[in-house]
Amino acid sequence: MRSKLLTVAIAAGLGLTSFSALAATQKSQQPARVTVDAATLQQLQAQLAALQSQVADLQAKQEAQADAQIETAKAVNDVQVTAAKPADELAKKLDALNKLVDNTKIGGTMFFDVTNQDHDEKIGNGRSIQKDGHGSVNGTGFDVKRFYLTVDHKFNDIWSANLTTDFSYQSSLSSTSLFVKKAYVQGKFDQLFTVRFGASDMPWIPFVEKWYGYRYVENTITDRSFEGGRSGGTATAGGVGAFGNSSDWGIHAMGATTGDNSVNYQVSVVNGRGYRNLSRSKSVDTEARLGYSPIEQMVIAIGGYSGKRGNDVEAGAPTRTATRGDALLAWRDKTWGVGAEYFHTENWDDILKYQGTGAGTGVATGTTKDKADGYSLWADWKFYDQFAVFARYDKVNYKYDNLVNVEEKIKDKYYNAGVSYDVLKNLKLALVYKHNKLDGPFATPYHYKTNEVGFWGMLTF
């Protein structure tokens, strides 16, 4: 722009100079017109001076404006750079938050029921009396048996972590309790080698639950509370409880392939007291499982447990080793589910060696010990869209030596049947009837039966 103005000014100057030369020539040729032409020339020269002054002023203004534009552009750039720094920091923070959210999963599972229960007990040949006891309470009520809240976080393709809390109601305390069921760090190095450190699923019970499919209705046979036995070799009957733990603290190694001709395994070295008890002892327990699927819908699995169940403590009572053997044969596809589970235990209840006494002698005659065998059969059929029918039958034979080394026997029979309805993908309901009957030694209060009917449900998210 400034170059164009200078060009115009020079051209104007040259034009006026030529005009002056022309005027001088005419002056030499026509002397009579000199006075008029001189005045005109003076006027034009004055106009040229004024024009040159205006051009100079305009040029100065344009230069000042250009300098102002440069300063403004620089200031705008500085502002943009300054504003970009917190924006970049915010973008980095948002990116980190997105990664945290994408790599973290939060979920939950709730088991609930609304049922009516009828529990009768008798001693020997006495009359059956309706009463509360052995884990059963008469009447109608709503229960939340379990509520698991789970947080999974993936650090990278190998390392991850899990935290699962367990809410449950304890009838012995008449209150609810909150436990950490699972809390572990996991390293997955290969599909056949994953290792977990902390409290995690044990090899057997959770594995069977996946094939059974109706854990929200009832625990599997080794996890279902058995109310017979003496609970540790004492004179007072107290009940064995379950024949295994679903989760425990320790080191867990596992792996599996998929599809037909696949294998799976898990080995856990644990404390032995279950996820609710972190106490230590002089030895650790071991549980293992090995499974094979000739086709994807079928599994054949065996397992075993050996250990002191956390009772081998310093300066404690003498102990023996508890053992359990397991076997599973199951089938499950989109329509059918069929399975059979078997277990055998020895010294599960009588870890502590109890010195019995002969009648009237007051001297030690031996030590108590126990063993148990049990099997569970189940089947279910999805007959229409979201509806299915199912049934299950369990039997447990429990034997133990009494205080004078005489073997006593307890028999437990359990069955259920019902209809399930998948209300939503993550909500299941089932109308179920349950029956449990236990017959113990003749003179003990271990003769009872329990009938229960109602709705059981599972909500997951």
Tab-separated table of C-alpha atoms in Angstrom:
chain	number	residue	atom	x	y	z
A	1	MET	CA	0.000	0.000	0.000
A	2	ARG	CA	2.784	2.407	0.874
A	3	SER	CA	4.631	1.637	-2.428
A	4	LYS	CA	1.491	2.528	-4.426
A	5	LEU	CA	1.192	5.917	-2.706
A	6	LEU	CA	4.856	6.717	-3.384
A	7	THR	CA	4.383	5.785	-7.034
A	8	VAL	CA	1.402	8.145	-7.290
A	9	ALA	CA	3.379	10.985	-5.654
A	10	ILE	CA	6.404	10.542	-7.962
A	11	ALA	CA	4.164	10.402	-11.004
A	12	ALA	CA	2.445	13.603	-9.900
A	13	GLY	CA	5.809	15.289	-9.332
A	14	LEU	CA	7.089	14.257	-12.749
A	15	GLY	CA	3.898	15.506	-14.352
A	16	LEU	CA	4.195	18.889	-12.714
A	17	THR	CA	7.889	19.159	-13.678
A	18	SER	CA	7.017	18.467	-17.303
A	19	PHE	CA	4.278	21.017	-17.062
A	20	SER	CA	6.799	23.597	-15.752
A	21	ALA	CA	9.202	22.869	-18.649
A	22	LEU	CA	6.346	23.232	-21.088
A	23	ALA	CA	5.415	26.522	-19.509
A	24	ALA	CA	8.998	27.765	-19.812
A	25	THR	CA	9.086	26.904	-23.512
A	26	GLN	CA	5.841	28.661	-24.118
A	27	LYS	CA	7.222	31.636	-22.184
A	28	SER	CA	10.159	31.944	-24.574
A	29	GLN	CA	7.859	31.748	-27.571
A	30	GLN	CA	4.999	33.912	-26.267
A	31	PRO	CA	6.322	36.565	-23.950
A	32	ALA	CA	2.840	38.221	-23.559
A	33	ARG	CA	1.475	35.317	-21.433
A	34	VAL	CA	4.353	35.019	-18.851
A	35	THR	CA	2.560	36.640	-15.895
A	36	VAL	CA	-0.520	34.405	-15.972
A	37	ASP	CA	1.453	31.190	-16.406
A	38	ALA	CA	3.780	32.001	-13.512
A	39	ALA	CA	0.871	32.445	-11.129
A	40	THR	CA	-0.619	29.211	-12.235
A	41	LEU	CA	2.687	27.467	-11.802
A	42	GLN	CA	3.037	28.840	-8.276
A	43	GLN	CA	-0.436	27.646	-7.417
A	44	LEU	CA	0.305	24.180	-8.764
A	45	GLN	CA	3.554	24.040	-6.839
A	46	ALA	CA	1.669	24.919	-3.655
A	47	GLN	CA	-0.859	22.167	-4.359
A	48	LEU	CA	2.004	19.728	-4.968
A	49	ALA	CA	3.594	20.662	-1.646
A	50	ALA	CA	0.265	20.148	0.113
A	51	LEU	CA	-0.176	16.800	-1.614
A	52	GLN	CA	3.299	15.690	-0.650
A	53	SER	CA	2.595	16.691	2.942
A	54	GLN	CA	-0.654	14.650	2.921
A	55	VAL	CA	1.177	11.656	1.433
A	56	ALA	CA	3.831	11.924	4.170
A	57	ASP	CA	1.138	12.110	6.888
A	58	LEU	CA	-0.738	9.162	5.395
A	59	GLN	CA	2.455	7.135	5.163
A	60	ALA	CA	3.268	7.883	8.827
A	61	LYS	CA	-0.240	6.846	9.881
A	62	GLN	CA	-0.032	3.615	7.885
A	63	GLU	CA	3.332	2.771	9.394
A	64	ALA	CA	1.955	3.412	12.884
A	65	GLN	CA	-1.114	1.280	12.084
A	66	ALA	CA	1.101	-1.527	10.765
A	67	ASP	CA	3.187	-1.408	13.949
A	68	ALA	CA	-0.033	-1.518	16.015
A	69	GLN	CA	-1.256	-4.540	14.036
A	70	ILE	CA	2.042	-6.320	14.641
A	71	GLU	CA	1.810	-5.613	18.381
A	72	THR	CA	-1.826	-6.743	18.432
A	73	ALA	CA	-1.005	-9.966	16.597
A	74	LYS	CA	1.846	-10.616	19.015
A	75	ALA	CA	-0.425	-9.964	22.001
A	76	VAL	CA	-3.125	-12.296	20.587
A	77	ASN	CA	-0.527	-15.002	19.996
A	78	ASP	CA	0.763	-14.620	23.546
A	79	VAL	CA	-2.795	-14.948	24.879
A	80	GLN	CA	-3.391	-18.036	22.744
A	81	VAL	CA	-0.164	-19.659	23.922
A	82	THR	CA	-0.989	-18.814	27.547
A	83	ALA	CA	-4.534	-20.188	27.168
A	84	ALA	CA	-3.280	-23.333	25.436
A	85	LYS	CA	-1.151	-24.398	28.432
A	86	PRO	CA	-4.047	-25.014	30.882
A	87	ALA	CA	-6.063	-26.467	28.002
A	88	ASP	CA	-3.287	-28.991	27.349
A	89	GLU	CA	-3.074	-29.785	31.049
A	90	LEU	CA	-6.853	-30.248	31.196
A	91	ALA	CA	-6.724	-32.473	28.119
A	92	LYS	CA	-4.078	-34.614	29.768
A	93	LYS	CA	-6.145	-34.904	32.945
A	94	LEU	CA	-9.260	-35.809	30.956
A	95	ASP	CA	-7.276	-38.418	29.037
A	96	ALA	CA	-6.013	-39.942	32.298
A	97	LEU	CA	-9.574	-39.941	33.690
A	98	ASN	CA	-10.903	-41.617	30.545
A	99	LYS	CA	-8.263	-44.326	30.807
A	100	LEU	CA	-9.154	-44.876	34.473
A	101	VAL	CA	-12.858	-45.169	33.627
A	102	ASP	CA	-12.263	-47.401	30.605
A	103	ASN	CA	-10.001	-49.742	32.592
A	104	THR	CA	-12.219	-49.916	35.690
A	105	LYS	CA	-15.452	-51.897	35.939
A	106	ILE	CA	-17.895	-51.698	38.837
A	107	GLY	CA	-20.573	-54.330	39.295
A	108	GLY	CA	-22.703	-56.085	41.848
A	109	THR	CA	-24.708	-59.237	42.550
A	110	MET	CA	-27.577	-59.614	45.016
A	111	PHE	CA	-29.273	-62.835	46.158
A	112	PHE	CA	-32.684	-62.239	47.751
A	113	ASP	CA	-35.800	-64.211	48.652
A	114	VAL	CA	-39.326	-63.959	50.052
A	115	THR	CA	-40.279	-67.320	51.575
A	116	ASN	CA	-42.224	-69.203	54.201
A	117	GLN	CA	-40.332	-71.777	56.302
A	118	ASP	CA	-41.590	-74.643	58.462
A	119	HIS	CA	-39.008	-76.388	60.702
A	120	ASP	CA	-39.737	-79.372	63.003
A	121	GLU	CA	-37.396	-81.211	65.410
A	122	LYS	CA	-37.624	-84.280	67.619
A	123	ILE	CA	-35.461	-86.397	69.938
A	124	GLY	CA	-35.486	-90.201	69.607
A	125	ASN	CA	-39.055	-91.465	69.247
A	126	GLY	CA	-40.476	-88.251	70.641
A	127	ARG	CA	-43.035	-86.053	68.945
A	128	SER	CA	-41.942	-83.553	66.306
A	129	ILE	CA	-42.176	-80.009	67.570
A	130	GLN	CA	-42.156	-76.894	65.449
A	131	LYS	CA	-39.256	-74.796	66.667
A	132	ASP	CA	-36.438	-72.577	65.449
A	133	GLY	CA	-32.980	-74.107	65.235
A	134	HIS	CA	-30.103	-75.453	63.149
A	135	GLY	CA	-30.098	-72.417	60.885
A	136	SER	CA	-33.857	-72.387	60.302
A	137	VAL	CA	-36.425	-69.866	61.534
A	138	ASN	CA	-40.150	-70.507	61.172
A	139	GLY	CA	-42.408	-67.992	59.507
A	140	THR	CA	-42.463	-65.699	56.489
A	141	GLY	CA	-39.848	-63.107	55.689
A	142	PHE	CA	-37.704	-61.264	53.172
A	143	ASP	CA	-33.960	-61.995	53.152
A	144	VAL	CA	-30.968	-60.596	51.318
A	145	LYS	CA	-28.673	-63.607	51.605
A	146	ARG	CA	-25.764	-62.046	49.734
A	147	PHE	CA	-24.814	-58.724	48.183
A	148	TYR	CA	-21.485	-58.585	46.370
A	149	LEU	CA	-20.027	-55.258	45.197
A	150	THR	CA	-17.124	-55.708	42.776
A	151	VAL	CA	-14.451	-53.338	41.449
A	152	ASP	CA	-12.114	-54.579	38.686
A	153	HIS	CA	-9.212	-52.461	37.446
A	154	LYS	CA	-6.852	-53.254	34.565
A	155	PHE	CA	-3.393	-51.678	34.760
A	156	ASN	CA	-2.162	-53.104	31.455
A	157	ASP	CA	-2.492	-56.266	29.362
A	158	ILE	CA	-0.892	-58.346	32.148
A	159	TRP	CA	-1.660	-56.821	35.539
A	160	SER	CA	-5.058	-56.146	37.091
A	161	ALA	CA	-6.743	-56.027	40.514
A	162	ASN	CA	-10.083	-57.003	42.021
A	163	LEU	CA	-11.975	-56.013	45.168
A	164	THR	CA	-15.256	-57.770	46.049
A	165	THR	CA	-17.151	-57.048	49.250
A	166	ASP	CA	-19.662	-59.487	50.756
A	167	PHE	CA	-22.717	-58.335	52.681
A	168	SER	CA	-24.656	-60.987	54.600
A	169	TYR	CA	-26.910	-61.496	57.600
A	170	GLN	CA	-25.595	-63.487	60.566
A	171	SER	CA	-28.377	-65.066	62.590
A	172	SER	CA	-25.993	-65.792	65.493
A	173	LEU	CA	-25.389	-62.048	65.876
A	174	SER	CA	-28.842	-60.908	64.683
A	175	SER	CA	-27.105	-58.320	62.537
A	176	THR	CA	-25.649	-57.748	59.106
A	177	SER	CA	-21.933	-58.022	58.405
A	178	LEU	CA	-19.638	-56.738	55.678
A	179	PHE	CA	-16.607	-58.764	54.613
A	180	VAL	CA	-13.939	-58.617	51.936
A	181	LYS	CA	-14.581	-61.756	49.898
A	182	LYS	CA	-12.008	-61.121	47.182
A	183	ALA	CA	-9.039	-58.761	47.159
A	184	TYR	CA	-6.213	-59.743	44.853
A	185	VAL	CA	-3.645	-58.578	42.337
A	186	GLN	CA	-3.552	-60.669	39.169
A	187	GLY	CA	-0.873	-61.253	36.562
A	188	LYS	CA	-2.072	-62.961	33.368
A	189	PHE	CA	1.021	-64.108	31.504
A	190	ASP	CA	-0.628	-66.710	29.278
A	191	GLN	CA	-4.030	-68.342	28.861
A	192	LEU	CA	-2.564	-71.320	30.700
A	193	PHE	CA	-0.852	-69.330	33.428
A	194	THR	CA	-2.509	-66.667	35.558
A	195	VAL	CA	-1.459	-65.993	39.139
A	196	ARG	CA	-3.382	-64.158	41.868
A	197	PHE	CA	-2.075	-62.861	45.191
A	198	GLY	CA	-4.639	-62.316	47.957
A	199	ALA	CA	-8.187	-63.511	48.623
A	200	SER	CA	-9.635	-65.161	45.515
A	201	ASP	CA	-12.031	-67.864	44.330
A	202	MET	CA	-11.013	-71.348	45.390
A	203	PRO	CA	-10.611	-74.037	42.718
A	204	TRP	CA	-13.751	-76.091	43.355
A	205	ILE	CA	-16.903	-74.372	44.634
A	206	PRO	CA	-17.028	-71.356	42.234
A	207	PHE	CA	-16.178	-73.671	39.314
A	208	VAL	CA	-19.136	-75.980	40.074
A	209	GLU	CA	-21.439	-72.975	40.579
A	210	LYS	CA	-20.876	-71.863	36.965
A	211	TRP	CA	-22.000	-75.230	35.626
A	212	TYR	CA	-24.859	-75.571	38.119
A	213	GLY	CA	-26.352	-72.169	37.281
A	214	TYR	CA	-28.723	-71.814	40.251
A	215	ARG	CA	-26.457	-70.591	43.029
A	216	TYR	CA	-28.999	-67.897	43.924
A	217	VAL	CA	-31.473	-70.661	44.834
A	218	GLU	CA	-29.043	-72.836	46.813
A	219	ASN	CA	-25.318	-73.307	47.475
A	220	THR	CA	-23.647	-76.298	45.856
A	221	ILE	CA	-23.373	-79.410	48.041
A	222	THR	CA	-19.871	-78.781	49.424
A	223	ASP	CA	-20.812	-75.168	50.196
A	224	ARG	CA	-24.253	-75.899	51.692
A	225	SER	CA	-24.249	-75.779	55.486
A	226	PHE	CA	-24.536	-79.227	57.038
A	227	GLU	CA	-25.863	-79.101	60.589
A	228	GLY	CA	-24.654	-82.495	61.824
A	229	GLY	CA	-21.427	-83.393	63.642
A	230	ARG	CA	-19.805	-81.987	66.739
A	231	SER	CA	-17.919	-78.975	65.369
A	232	GLY	CA	-14.416	-79.821	66.539
A	233	GLY	CA	-14.555	-82.974	68.633
A	234	THR	CA	-16.383	-81.613	71.667
A	235	ALA	CA	-19.177	-83.206	73.641
A	236	THR	CA	-21.683	-80.610	72.381
A	237	ALA	CA	-23.076	-80.988	68.890
A	238	GLY	CA	-22.567	-77.831	66.902
A	239	GLY	CA	-22.689	-78.622	63.218
A	240	VAL	CA	-20.020	-79.054	60.555
A	241	GLY	CA	-21.134	-76.182	58.391
A	242	ALA	CA	-19.824	-76.336	54.820
A	243	PHE	CA	-17.278	-78.836	53.499
A	244	GLY	CA	-15.233	-76.166	51.749
A	245	ASN	CA	-14.534	-72.463	51.244
A	246	SER	CA	-15.550	-70.488	48.189
A	247	SER	CA	-12.717	-67.975	48.739
A	248	ASP	CA	-9.529	-67.877	50.825
A	249	TRP	CA	-6.342	-65.854	51.325
A	250	GLY	CA	-3.205	-67.113	49.592
A	251	ILE	CA	-1.596	-67.641	46.175
A	252	HIS	CA	-3.712	-68.965	43.304
A	253	ALA	CA	-2.427	-70.219	39.927
A	254	MET	CA	-4.831	-71.094	37.104
A	255	GLY	CA	-5.263	-71.459	33.375
A	256	ALA	CA	-7.693	-72.674	30.718
A	257	THR	CA	-8.120	-73.183	27.001
A	258	THR	CA	-11.460	-72.835	25.197
A	259	GLY	CA	-13.571	-74.788	22.752
A	260	ASP	CA	-13.566	-78.536	22.176
A	261	ASN	CA	-10.778	-80.633	23.730
A	262	SER	CA	-10.020	-77.844	26.201
A	263	VAL	CA	-8.442	-78.106	29.638
A	264	ASN	CA	-8.614	-76.023	32.793
A	265	TYR	CA	-6.845	-76.119	36.129
A	266	GLN	CA	-6.300	-74.215	39.367
A	267	VAL	CA	-3.990	-74.697	42.343
A	268	SER	CA	-4.410	-72.610	45.507
A	269	VAL	CA	-2.119	-72.483	48.545
A	270	VAL	CA	-4.111	-70.774	51.285
A	271	ASN	CA	-4.465	-70.070	55.000
A	272	GLY	CA	-7.329	-72.543	55.331
A	273	ARG	CA	-9.779	-70.484	57.402
A	274	GLY	CA	-11.717	-68.901	54.557
A	275	TYR	CA	-11.981	-65.302	53.389
A	276	ARG	CA	-13.565	-64.159	56.666
A	277	ASN	CA	-10.569	-65.162	58.761
A	278	LEU	CA	-7.025	-63.918	58.109
A	279	SER	CA	-5.414	-65.728	61.053
A	280	ARG	CA	-2.235	-67.686	60.323
A	281	SER	CA	-0.985	-71.105	61.420
A	282	LYS	CA	2.210	-73.136	61.214
A	283	SER	CA	1.175	-74.763	57.916
A	284	VAL	CA	-0.802	-73.864	54.806
A	285	ASP	CA	-3.547	-75.755	52.983
A	286	THR	CA	-3.714	-76.761	49.332
A	287	GLU	CA	-6.696	-77.177	47.018
A	288	ALA	CA	-6.497	-78.104	43.324
A	289	ARG	CA	-8.727	-78.845	40.323
A	290	LEU	CA	-8.176	-80.328	36.855
A	291	GLY	CA	-10.905	-80.271	34.208
A	292	TYR	CA	-11.319	-81.499	30.640
A	293	SER	CA	-13.996	-80.628	28.072
A	294	PRO	CA	-14.154	-83.095	25.151
A	295	ILE	CA	-16.738	-80.720	23.683
A	296	GLU	CA	-17.452	-77.157	24.719
A	297	GLN	CA	-20.801	-78.006	26.348
A	298	MET	CA	-19.403	-80.724	28.623
A	299	VAL	CA	-16.887	-80.929	31.473
A	300	ILE	CA	-15.240	-83.703	33.463
A	301	ALA	CA	-13.368	-82.452	36.524
A	302	ILE	CA	-11.639	-83.799	39.612
A	303	GLY	CA	-10.292	-81.947	42.630
A	304	GLY	CA	-8.888	-82.290	46.102
A	305	TYR	CA	-8.106	-80.489	49.349
A	306	SER	CA	-5.531	-81.184	52.070
A	307	GLY	CA	-4.553	-79.217	55.178
A	308	LYS	CA	-5.141	-78.288	58.790
A	309	ARG	CA	-7.843	-75.690	57.998
A	310	GLY	CA	-5.826	-73.061	59.864
A	311	ASN	CA	-5.884	-74.908	63.192
A	312	ASP	CA	-2.171	-75.790	63.377
A	313	VAL	CA	-1.245	-73.004	65.788
A	314	GLU	CA	1.726	-72.597	68.134
A	315	ALA	CA	1.129	-74.240	71.549
A	316	GLY	CA	-2.294	-75.398	70.295
A	317	ALA	CA	-4.014	-78.756	70.541
A	318	PRO	CA	-2.670	-81.656	68.439
A	319	THR	CA	-4.140	-81.719	64.936
A	320	ARG	CA	-4.764	-84.122	62.098
A	321	THR	CA	-5.011	-83.370	58.362
A	322	ALA	CA	-8.386	-82.749	56.770
A	323	THR	CA	-8.854	-84.054	53.235
A	324	ARG	CA	-11.547	-83.777	50.592
A	325	GLY	CA	-11.840	-85.398	47.170
A	326	ASP	CA	-14.182	-84.037	44.453
A	327	ALA	CA	-15.585	-85.113	41.093
A	328	LEU	CA	-17.895	-83.383	38.612
A	329	LEU	CA	-19.591	-84.420	35.377
A	330	ALA	CA	-21.783	-81.753	33.775
A	331	TRP	CA	-23.419	-80.648	30.536
A	332	ARG	CA	-24.822	-77.238	29.689
A	333	ASP	CA	-26.056	-75.701	26.445
A	334	LYS	CA	-28.691	-73.108	25.571
A	335	THR	CA	-31.553	-75.470	26.437
A	336	TRP	CA	-30.353	-78.138	28.872
A	337	GLY	CA	-28.250	-78.338	32.000
A	338	VAL	CA	-27.425	-81.655	33.706
A	339	GLY	CA	-24.821	-82.406	36.345
A	340	ALA	CA	-23.560	-84.771	39.030
A	341	GLU	CA	-21.127	-83.839	41.830
A	342	TYR	CA	-19.511	-86.156	44.392
A	343	PHE	CA	-17.261	-85.505	47.385
A	344	HIS	CA	-15.567	-87.466	50.155
A	345	THR	CA	-13.978	-85.955	53.285
A	346	GLU	CA	-12.011	-87.224	56.257
A	347	ASN	CA	-11.356	-85.335	59.494
A	348	TRP	CA	-13.073	-82.239	58.148
A	349	ASP	CA	-14.877	-81.591	61.410
A	350	ASP	CA	-12.379	-83.175	63.806
A	351	ILE	CA	-9.158	-81.406	62.916
A	352	LEU	CA	-8.331	-81.199	66.601
A	353	LYS	CA	-7.531	-84.566	68.183
A	354	TYR	CA	-9.978	-84.966	71.041
A	355	GLN	CA	-9.174	-87.540	73.740
A	356	GLY	CA	-12.364	-89.479	74.446
A	357	THR	CA	-12.989	-91.276	77.758
A	358	GLY	CA	-14.391	-94.736	78.397
A	359	ALA	CA	-17.695	-94.952	80.241
A	360	GLY	CA	-17.013	-94.767	83.959
A	361	THR	CA	-13.273	-95.261	83.551
A	362	GLY	CA	-12.116	-91.661	83.374
A	363	VAL	CA	-9.178	-92.661	81.152
A	364	ALA	CA	-8.444	-91.827	77.573
A	365	THR	CA	-9.521	-94.536	75.165
A	366	GLY	CA	-8.967	-92.940	71.753
A	367	THR	CA	-9.453	-89.881	69.558
A	368	THR	CA	-12.485	-88.657	67.677
A	369	LYS	CA	-12.520	-88.556	63.905
A	370	ASP	CA	-15.075	-88.169	61.109
A	371	LYS	CA	-15.695	-88.805	57.445
A	372	ALA	CA	-18.420	-87.874	55.004
A	373	ASP	CA	-19.642	-88.813	51.533
A	374	GLY	CA	-22.111	-86.861	49.483
A	375	TYR	CA	-23.494	-86.463	45.996
A	376	SER	CA	-25.667	-83.945	44.205
A	377	LEU	CA	-27.724	-84.431	41.029
A	378	TRP	CA	-29.346	-81.572	39.140
A	379	ALA	CA	-31.097	-80.809	35.857
A	380	ASP	CA	-32.810	-77.850	34.216
A	381	TRP	CA	-34.669	-77.304	30.934
A	382	LYS	CA	-35.385	-74.004	29.215
A	383	PHE	CA	-38.763	-74.842	27.697
A	384	TYR	CA	-39.921	-71.432	26.468
A	385	ASP	CA	-38.076	-68.162	25.865
A	386	GLN	CA	-37.183	-66.891	29.359
A	387	PHE	CA	-38.757	-69.764	31.313
A	388	ALA	CA	-37.085	-72.897	32.670
A	389	VAL	CA	-37.865	-75.734	35.078
A	390	PHE	CA	-35.210	-77.176	37.372
A	391	ALA	CA	-34.712	-79.730	40.133
A	392	ARG	CA	-31.932	-80.983	42.388
A	393	TYR	CA	-31.337	-83.834	44.851
A	394	ASP	CA	-28.526	-84.042	47.476
A	395	LYS	CA	-27.577	-86.781	49.901
A	396	VAL	CA	-24.855	-86.660	52.569
A	397	ASN	CA	-23.760	-89.532	54.838
A	398	TYR	CA	-21.701	-88.377	57.806
A	399	LYS	CA	-19.970	-90.690	60.294
A	400	TYR	CA	-17.985	-89.856	63.420
A	401	ASP	CA	-16.642	-91.584	66.518
A	402	ASN	CA	-18.368	-90.578	69.713
A	403	LEU	CA	-16.633	-89.966	73.041
A	404	VAL	CA	-16.250	-93.718	73.712
A	405	ASN	CA	-15.083	-94.568	70.165
A	406	VAL	CA	-18.455	-95.825	68.928
A	407	GLU	CA	-19.258	-94.772	65.373
A	408	GLU	CA	-22.355	-92.631	64.968
A	409	LYS	CA	-24.131	-91.912	61.672
A	410	ILE	CA	-26.033	-88.909	60.361
A	411	LYS	CA	-27.968	-88.874	57.094
A	412	ASP	CA	-29.015	-85.704	55.324
A	413	LYS	CA	-31.372	-85.515	52.339
A	414	TYR	CA	-32.185	-82.351	50.459
A	415	TYR	CA	-34.102	-81.575	47.287
A	416	ASN	CA	-35.653	-78.618	45.515
A	417	ALA	CA	-37.755	-77.987	42.416
A	418	GLY	CA	-38.992	-74.859	40.761
A	419	VAL	CA	-39.648	-72.633	37.774
A	420	SER	CA	-37.365	-69.748	36.869
A	421	TYR	CA	-38.135	-66.633	34.854
A	422	ASP	CA	-35.561	-64.263	33.363
A	423	VAL	CA	-37.351	-60.961	33.909
A	424	LEU	CA	-34.454	-59.018	32.418
A	425	LYS	CA	-30.990	-59.936	31.237
A	426	ASN	CA	-29.687	-59.102	34.713
A	427	LEU	CA	-32.727	-60.064	36.843
A	428	LYS	CA	-33.815	-63.651	37.550
A	429	LEU	CA	-36.744	-64.877	39.653
A	430	ALA	CA	-37.643	-68.420	40.668
A	431	LEU	CA	-40.639	-69.982	42.403
A	432	VAL	CA	-39.129	-72.853	44.422
A	433	TYR	CA	-40.041	-75.554	46.900
A	434	LYS	CA	-37.268	-76.905	49.174
A	435	HIS	CA	-37.183	-79.865	51.540
A	436	ASN	CA	-34.411	-80.917	53.918
A	437	LYS	CA	-34.476	-83.887	56.299
A	438	LEU	CA	-31.720	-84.967	58.669
A	439	ASP	CA	-31.673	-88.123	60.799
A	440	GLY	CA	-28.948	-88.392	63.415
A	441	PRO	CA	-28.006	-90.698	66.255
A	442	PHE	CA	-31.055	-91.946	68.134
A	443	ALA	CA	-30.590	-90.018	71.385
A	444	THR	CA	-29.493	-86.677	69.944
A	445	PRO	CA	-31.632	-83.714	68.806
A	446	TYR	CA	-30.426	-84.239	65.237
A	447	HIS	CA	-33.772	-85.329	63.815
A	448	TYR	CA	-35.459	-82.584	61.895
A	449	LYS	CA	-37.106	-81.616	58.633
A	450	THR	CA	-37.538	-78.278	56.972
A	451	ASN	CA	-39.990	-77.247	54.245
A	452	GLU	CA	-39.633	-73.908	52.515
A	453	VAL	CA	-41.531	-72.331	49.630
A	454	GLY	CA	-41.312	-68.912	48.057
A	455	PHE	CA	-39.530	-66.728	45.546
A	456	TRP	CA	-35.760	-66.533	45.127
A	457	GLY	CA	-34.062	-63.948	42.946
A	458	MET	CA	-30.733	-62.671	41.624
A	459	LEU	CA	-29.966	-59.146	40.482
A	460	THR	CA	-26.706	-58.302	38.712
A	461	PHE	CA	-25.343	-55.030	37.364
